[in-house]
């Protein structure tokens, strides 16, 4: 079984939830979904390469800034640039990358859904998920506290995360991405890895 590093968990929790926003910004800069996806993947590579990325106060704004900078570099290197692209770059000079009120409200609503979903989990799975994901306890410590083996704890964690994902996916049924907002391989792979 493949184990995720702490950095990978941080990446899945703090970077990937905003992938649509990164892709939207990248599409404004490139005008093409595939180029936008490449730009976002380049930004992810920069995040992975930056040793202090986990200490960044606002990871979402950090990645948006990387996408913006990479997009501007790409435009500067291009021999031919459309007028729409130039206008998009000029408009980006004045964009505030901080979290806005809508994002805060949206995040609070998502947190409420998450708490409600966690409360629906079976008791043991709920305890394990809370101790591992929220209290950041080690697998050994969780197992010791609950009086179970590490292997049993991992099974409860996998079951809890899988059920949690199912409940949240069902709640987001109306939020299915449009074809042009399809998910990248990175987020699908990360989501499937965390469900195991």
PDB file of C-alpha atoms in Angstrom:
ATOM      1  CA  UNK A   1       0.000   0.000   0.000  1.00  0.00           C
ATOM      2  CA  UNK A   2       1.370   3.397  -0.987  1.00  0.00           C
ATOM      3  CA  UNK A   3       1.608   5.890   1.871  1.00  0.00           C
ATOM      4  CA  UNK A   4       1.371   9.612   1.367  1.00  0.00           C
ATOM      5  CA  UNK A   5       3.948  11.914   2.905  1.00  0.00           C
ATOM      6  CA  UNK A   6       2.847  14.770   5.162  1.00  0.00           C
ATOM      7  CA  UNK A   7       3.614  17.154   2.303  1.00  0.00           C
ATOM      8  CA  UNK A   8       1.316  15.169   0.012  1.00  0.00           C
ATOM      9  CA  UNK A   9      -1.511  15.398   2.545  1.00  0.00           C
ATOM     10  CA  UNK A  10      -0.900  19.146   2.862  1.00  0.00           C
ATOM     11  CA  UNK A  11      -0.933  19.469  -0.936  1.00  0.00           C
ATOM     12  CA  UNK A  12      -4.222  17.549  -1.247  1.00  0.00           C
ATOM     13  CA  UNK A  13      -5.818  19.535   1.592  1.00  0.00           C
ATOM     14  CA  UNK A  14      -4.565  23.059   0.812  1.00  0.00           C
ATOM     15  CA  UNK A  15      -3.669  23.225  -2.888  1.00  0.00           C
ATOM     16  CA  UNK A  16      -5.894  20.844  -4.871  1.00  0.00           C
ATOM     17  CA  UNK A  17      -9.262  22.138  -3.605  1.00  0.00           C
ATOM     18  CA  UNK A  18      -8.650  25.333  -5.610  1.00  0.00           C
ATOM     19  CA  UNK A  19      -7.584  23.627  -8.850  1.00  0.00           C
ATOM     20  CA  UNK A  20     -10.571  25.018 -10.776  1.00  0.00           C
ATOM     21  CA  UNK A  21      -9.506  28.548  -9.849  1.00  0.00           C
ATOM     22  CA  UNK A  22      -5.941  27.878 -11.013  1.00  0.00           C
ATOM     23  CA  UNK A  23      -7.224  26.441 -14.297  1.00  0.00           C
ATOM     24  CA  UNK A  24      -9.608  29.368 -14.788  1.00  0.00           C
ATOM     25  CA  UNK A  25      -6.778  31.876 -14.354  1.00  0.00           C
ATOM     26  CA  UNK A  26      -4.462  29.839 -16.590  1.00  0.00           C
ATOM     27  CA  UNK A  27      -7.153  29.642 -19.301  1.00  0.00           C
ATOM     28  CA  UNK A  28      -7.510  33.429 -19.185  1.00  0.00           C
ATOM     29  CA  UNK A  29      -3.777  33.681 -19.784  1.00  0.00           C
ATOM     30  CA  UNK A  30      -3.428  30.977 -22.441  1.00  0.00           C
ATOM     31  CA  UNK A  31      -6.844  30.762 -24.062  1.00  0.00           C
ATOM     32  CA  UNK A  32      -6.481  26.975 -24.277  1.00  0.00           C
ATOM     33  CA  UNK A  33      -7.465  24.270 -21.782  1.00  0.00           C
ATOM     34  CA  UNK A  34      -4.498  21.983 -22.468  1.00  0.00           C
ATOM     35  CA  UNK A  35      -1.987  24.831 -22.199  1.00  0.00           C
ATOM     36  CA  UNK A  36      -3.762  25.984 -19.042  1.00  0.00           C
ATOM     37  CA  UNK A  37      -3.485  22.496 -17.539  1.00  0.00           C
ATOM     38  CA  UNK A  38       0.234  22.457 -18.401  1.00  0.00           C
ATOM     39  CA  UNK A  39       0.659  25.845 -16.736  1.00  0.00           C
ATOM     40  CA  UNK A  40      -1.075  24.633 -13.571  1.00  0.00           C
ATOM     41  CA  UNK A  41       1.060  21.474 -13.519  1.00  0.00           C
ATOM     42  CA  UNK A  42       4.170  23.648 -13.850  1.00  0.00           C
ATOM     43  CA  UNK A  43       2.915  25.660 -10.872  1.00  0.00           C
ATOM     44  CA  UNK A  44       2.431  22.432  -8.903  1.00  0.00           C
ATOM     45  CA  UNK A  45       6.009  21.439  -9.755  1.00  0.00           C
ATOM     46  CA  UNK A  46       7.217  24.769  -8.350  1.00  0.00           C
ATOM     47  CA  UNK A  47       5.241  24.175  -5.157  1.00  0.00           C
ATOM     48  CA  UNK A  48       6.800  20.709  -4.808  1.00  0.00           C
ATOM     49  CA  UNK A  49      10.274  22.155  -5.399  1.00  0.00           C
ATOM     50  CA  UNK A  50       9.851  24.946  -2.817  1.00  0.00           C
ATOM     51  CA  UNK A  51      11.007  23.669   0.577  1.00  0.00           C
ATOM     52  CA  UNK A  52       9.042  26.294   2.518  1.00  0.00           C
ATOM     53  CA  UNK A  53       5.746  25.879   0.669  1.00  0.00           C
ATOM     54  CA  UNK A  54       3.948  24.470   3.724  1.00  0.00           C
ATOM     55  CA  UNK A  55       4.768  27.627   5.691  1.00  0.00           C
ATOM     56  CA  UNK A  56       3.044  29.919   3.168  1.00  0.00           C
ATOM     57  CA  UNK A  57       0.184  31.728   4.931  1.00  0.00           C
ATOM     58  CA  UNK A  58      -2.210  31.591   1.963  1.00  0.00           C
ATOM     59  CA  UNK A  59      -1.424  28.580  -0.270  1.00  0.00           C
ATOM     60  CA  UNK A  60      -4.260  29.405  -2.702  1.00  0.00           C
ATOM     61  CA  UNK A  61      -2.938  32.917  -3.372  1.00  0.00           C
ATOM     62  CA  UNK A  62       0.604  31.550  -3.579  1.00  0.00           C
ATOM     63  CA  UNK A  63      -0.312  29.103  -6.363  1.00  0.00           C
ATOM     64  CA  UNK A  64      -2.435  31.715  -8.166  1.00  0.00           C
ATOM     65  CA  UNK A  65       0.581  34.039  -8.135  1.00  0.00           C
ATOM     66  CA  UNK A  66       2.806  31.268  -9.528  1.00  0.00           C
ATOM     67  CA  UNK A  67       0.265  30.541 -12.298  1.00  0.00           C
ATOM     68  CA  UNK A  68       0.047  34.252 -13.093  1.00  0.00           C
ATOM     69  CA  UNK A  69       3.837  34.654 -13.225  1.00  0.00           C
ATOM     70  CA  UNK A  70       4.305  31.541 -15.368  1.00  0.00           C
ATOM     71  CA  UNK A  71       1.545  32.709 -17.710  1.00  0.00           C
ATOM     72  CA  UNK A  72       3.121  36.143 -18.098  1.00  0.00           C
ATOM     73  CA  UNK A  73       6.525  34.541 -18.776  1.00  0.00           C
ATOM     74  CA  UNK A  74       4.935  32.348 -21.442  1.00  0.00           C
ATOM     75  CA  UNK A  75       3.279  35.367 -23.071  1.00  0.00           C
ATOM     76  CA  UNK A  76       6.548  37.328 -23.059  1.00  0.00           C
ATOM     77  CA  UNK A  77       8.320  34.463 -24.844  1.00  0.00           C
ATOM     78  CA  UNK A  78       5.598  34.053 -27.467  1.00  0.00           C
ATOM     79  CA  UNK A  79       6.227  35.663 -30.837  1.00  0.00           C
ATOM     80  CA  UNK A  80       2.545  36.208 -31.568  1.00  0.00           C
ATOM     81  CA  UNK A  81       0.063  37.130 -28.850  1.00  0.00           C
ATOM     82  CA  UNK A  82      -3.649  37.800 -29.293  1.00  0.00           C
ATOM     83  CA  UNK A  83      -5.138  41.110 -28.214  1.00  0.00           C
ATOM     84  CA  UNK A  84      -7.440  39.229 -25.813  1.00  0.00           C
ATOM     85  CA  UNK A  85      -4.405  37.760 -24.053  1.00  0.00           C
ATOM     86  CA  UNK A  86      -2.771  41.172 -23.692  1.00  0.00           C
ATOM     87  CA  UNK A  87      -6.016  42.562 -22.252  1.00  0.00           C
ATOM     88  CA  UNK A  88      -6.277  39.622 -19.836  1.00  0.00           C
ATOM     89  CA  UNK A  89      -2.727  40.233 -18.579  1.00  0.00           C
ATOM     90  CA  UNK A  90      -3.395  43.945 -18.099  1.00  0.00           C
ATOM     91  CA  UNK A  91      -6.540  43.132 -16.117  1.00  0.00           C
ATOM     92  CA  UNK A  92      -4.584  40.684 -13.949  1.00  0.00           C
ATOM     93  CA  UNK A  93      -2.232  43.427 -12.800  1.00  0.00           C
ATOM     94  CA  UNK A  94      -5.046  44.701 -10.576  1.00  0.00           C
ATOM     95  CA  UNK A  95      -6.495  41.401  -9.353  1.00  0.00           C
ATOM     96  CA  UNK A  96      -6.441  40.839  -5.600  1.00  0.00           C
ATOM     97  CA  UNK A  97      -5.329  37.266  -4.940  1.00  0.00           C
ATOM     98  CA  UNK A  98      -6.396  37.301  -1.289  1.00  0.00           C
ATOM     99  CA  UNK A  99      -9.389  35.253  -0.216  1.00  0.00           C
ATOM    100  CA  UNK A 100     -12.568  37.198  -0.935  1.00  0.00           C
ATOM    101  CA  UNK A 101     -15.834  37.183   1.021  1.00  0.00           C
ATOM    102  CA  UNK A 102     -17.483  34.732  -1.387  1.00  0.00           C
ATOM    103  CA  UNK A 103     -14.611  32.259  -0.999  1.00  0.00           C
ATOM    104  CA  UNK A 104     -14.771  32.578   2.785  1.00  0.00           C
ATOM    105  CA  UNK A 105     -18.520  31.960   2.775  1.00  0.00           C
ATOM    106  CA  UNK A 106     -18.093  29.061   0.378  1.00  0.00           C
ATOM    107  CA  UNK A 107     -15.346  27.582   2.564  1.00  0.00           C
ATOM    108  CA  UNK A 108     -17.539  27.892   5.660  1.00  0.00           C
ATOM    109  CA  UNK A 109     -20.390  26.116   3.876  1.00  0.00           C
ATOM    110  CA  UNK A 110     -18.002  23.374   2.779  1.00  0.00           C
ATOM    111  CA  UNK A 111     -16.771  23.053   6.375  1.00  0.00           C
ATOM    112  CA  UNK A 112     -20.370  22.692   7.598  1.00  0.00           C
ATOM    113  CA  UNK A 113     -20.956  19.932   5.022  1.00  0.00           C
ATOM    114  CA  UNK A 114     -17.731  18.229   6.083  1.00  0.00           C
ATOM    115  CA  UNK A 115     -18.678  18.307   9.780  1.00  0.00           C
ATOM    116  CA  UNK A 116     -22.146  16.943   8.996  1.00  0.00           C
ATOM    117  CA  UNK A 117     -20.604  14.184   6.870  1.00  0.00           C
ATOM    118  CA  UNK A 118     -18.112  13.268   9.608  1.00  0.00           C
ATOM    119  CA  UNK A 119     -20.960  12.986  12.118  1.00  0.00           C
ATOM    120  CA  UNK A 120     -22.630  10.403   9.839  1.00  0.00           C
ATOM    121  CA  UNK A 121     -19.593   8.082   9.918  1.00  0.00           C
ATOM    122  CA  UNK A 122     -19.617   4.900  12.020  1.00  0.00           C
ATOM    123  CA  UNK A 123     -18.228   5.617  15.499  1.00  0.00           C
ATOM    124  CA  UNK A 124     -14.839   3.922  15.153  1.00  0.00           C
ATOM    125  CA  UNK A 125     -14.222   5.283  11.639  1.00  0.00           C
ATOM    126  CA  UNK A 126     -15.199   8.783  12.826  1.00  0.00           C
ATOM    127  CA  UNK A 127     -12.776   8.614  15.758  1.00  0.00           C
ATOM    128  CA  UNK A 128      -9.924   7.445  13.537  1.00  0.00           C
ATOM    129  CA  UNK A 129     -10.581  10.108  10.868  1.00  0.00           C
ATOM    130  CA  UNK A 130     -10.703  12.885  13.464  1.00  0.00           C
ATOM    131  CA  UNK A 131      -7.554  11.741  15.251  1.00  0.00           C
ATOM    132  CA  UNK A 132      -5.548  11.231  12.054  1.00  0.00           C
ATOM    133  CA  UNK A 133      -6.752  14.118   9.890  1.00  0.00           C
ATOM    134  CA  UNK A 134      -7.685  16.808  12.384  1.00  0.00           C
ATOM    135  CA  UNK A 135      -5.643  16.040  15.501  1.00  0.00           C
ATOM    136  CA  UNK A 136      -2.697  14.977  13.291  1.00  0.00           C
ATOM    137  CA  UNK A 137      -1.909  12.000  15.507  1.00  0.00           C
ATOM    138  CA  UNK A 138       0.432   9.290  14.253  1.00  0.00           C
ATOM    139  CA  UNK A 139      -1.064   5.930  13.240  1.00  0.00           C
ATOM    140  CA  UNK A 140       0.680   4.301  16.211  1.00  0.00           C
ATOM    141  CA  UNK A 141      -0.787   6.824  18.675  1.00  0.00           C
ATOM    142  CA  UNK A 142      -4.307   6.478  17.255  1.00  0.00           C
ATOM    143  CA  UNK A 143      -4.112   2.690  17.421  1.00  0.00           C
ATOM    144  CA  UNK A 144      -2.797   2.797  21.000  1.00  0.00           C
ATOM    145  CA  UNK A 145      -5.473   5.230  22.145  1.00  0.00           C
ATOM    146  CA  UNK A 146      -8.254   3.110  20.632  1.00  0.00           C
ATOM    147  CA  UNK A 147      -6.715  -0.190  21.723  1.00  0.00           C
ATOM    148  CA  UNK A 148      -6.516  -1.600  18.194  1.00  0.00           C
ATOM    149  CA  UNK A 149      -3.698  -2.613  15.862  1.00  0.00           C
ATOM    150  CA  UNK A 150      -2.226  -0.144  13.367  1.00  0.00           C
ATOM    151  CA  UNK A 151      -3.525  -2.310  10.531  1.00  0.00           C
ATOM    152  CA  UNK A 152      -7.080  -2.183  11.941  1.00  0.00           C
ATOM    153  CA  UNK A 153      -6.736   1.571  12.432  1.00  0.00           C
ATOM    154  CA  UNK A 154      -5.714   1.939   8.759  1.00  0.00           C
ATOM    155  CA  UNK A 155      -8.763  -0.071   7.674  1.00  0.00           C
ATOM    156  CA  UNK A 156     -11.044   2.177   9.745  1.00  0.00           C
ATOM    157  CA  UNK A 157      -9.327   5.242   8.273  1.00  0.00           C
ATOM    158  CA  UNK A 158      -9.719   3.964   4.706  1.00  0.00           C
ATOM    159  CA  UNK A 159     -13.365   3.092   5.331  1.00  0.00           C
ATOM    160  CA  UNK A 160     -14.032   6.461   6.970  1.00  0.00           C
ATOM    161  CA  UNK A 161     -12.369   8.464   4.200  1.00  0.00           C
ATOM    162  CA  UNK A 162     -14.155   6.449   1.527  1.00  0.00           C
ATOM    163  CA  UNK A 163     -17.551   6.948   3.181  1.00  0.00           C
ATOM    164  CA  UNK A 164     -16.750  10.610   3.743  1.00  0.00           C
ATOM    165  CA  UNK A 165     -15.869  11.068   0.075  1.00  0.00           C
ATOM    166  CA  UNK A 166     -19.096   9.309  -0.966  1.00  0.00           C
ATOM    167  CA  UNK A 167     -21.220  11.531   1.303  1.00  0.00           C
ATOM    168  CA  UNK A 168     -19.487  14.702   0.097  1.00  0.00           C
ATOM    169  CA  UNK A 169     -19.678  13.635  -3.561  1.00  0.00           C
ATOM    170  CA  UNK A 170     -23.404  12.963  -3.164  1.00  0.00           C
ATOM    171  CA  UNK A 171     -23.856  16.407  -1.579  1.00  0.00           C
ATOM    172  CA  UNK A 172     -21.972  18.013  -4.467  1.00  0.00           C
ATOM    173  CA  UNK A 173     -23.969  16.175  -7.141  1.00  0.00           C
ATOM    174  CA  UNK A 174     -25.219  19.468  -8.535  1.00  0.00           C
ATOM    175  CA  UNK A 175     -21.639  20.769  -8.735  1.00  0.00           C
ATOM    176  CA  UNK A 176     -20.471  18.387 -11.470  1.00  0.00           C
ATOM    177  CA  UNK A 177     -17.750  20.095 -13.533  1.00  0.00           C
ATOM    178  CA  UNK A 178     -18.634  21.234 -17.004  1.00  0.00           C
ATOM    179  CA  UNK A 179     -16.655  19.602 -19.826  1.00  0.00           C
ATOM    180  CA  UNK A 180     -14.395  22.651 -20.159  1.00  0.00           C
ATOM    181  CA  UNK A 181     -13.779  22.553 -16.394  1.00  0.00           C
ATOM    182  CA  UNK A 182     -12.775  18.923 -16.293  1.00  0.00           C
ATOM    183  CA  UNK A 183     -10.492  17.760 -13.539  1.00  0.00           C
ATOM    184  CA  UNK A 184      -6.812  17.155 -14.191  1.00  0.00           C
ATOM    185  CA  UNK A 185      -5.070  13.853 -13.691  1.00  0.00           C
ATOM    186  CA  UNK A 186      -3.306  15.266 -10.623  1.00  0.00           C
ATOM    187  CA  UNK A 187      -6.459  15.795  -8.621  1.00  0.00           C
ATOM    188  CA  UNK A 188      -8.047  12.498  -9.739  1.00  0.00           C
ATOM    189  CA  UNK A 189      -4.912  10.599  -8.759  1.00  0.00           C
ATOM    190  CA  UNK A 190      -4.598  12.409  -5.419  1.00  0.00           C
ATOM    191  CA  UNK A 191      -8.245  11.826  -4.618  1.00  0.00           C
ATOM    192  CA  UNK A 192      -8.019   8.122  -5.486  1.00  0.00           C
ATOM    193  CA  UNK A 193      -4.830   7.739  -3.437  1.00  0.00           C
ATOM    194  CA  UNK A 194      -6.365   9.359  -0.351  1.00  0.00           C
ATOM    195  CA  UNK A 195      -9.441   7.120  -0.581  1.00  0.00           C
ATOM    196  CA  UNK A 196      -7.406   3.912  -0.314  1.00  0.00           C
TER     197      UNK A 196
END
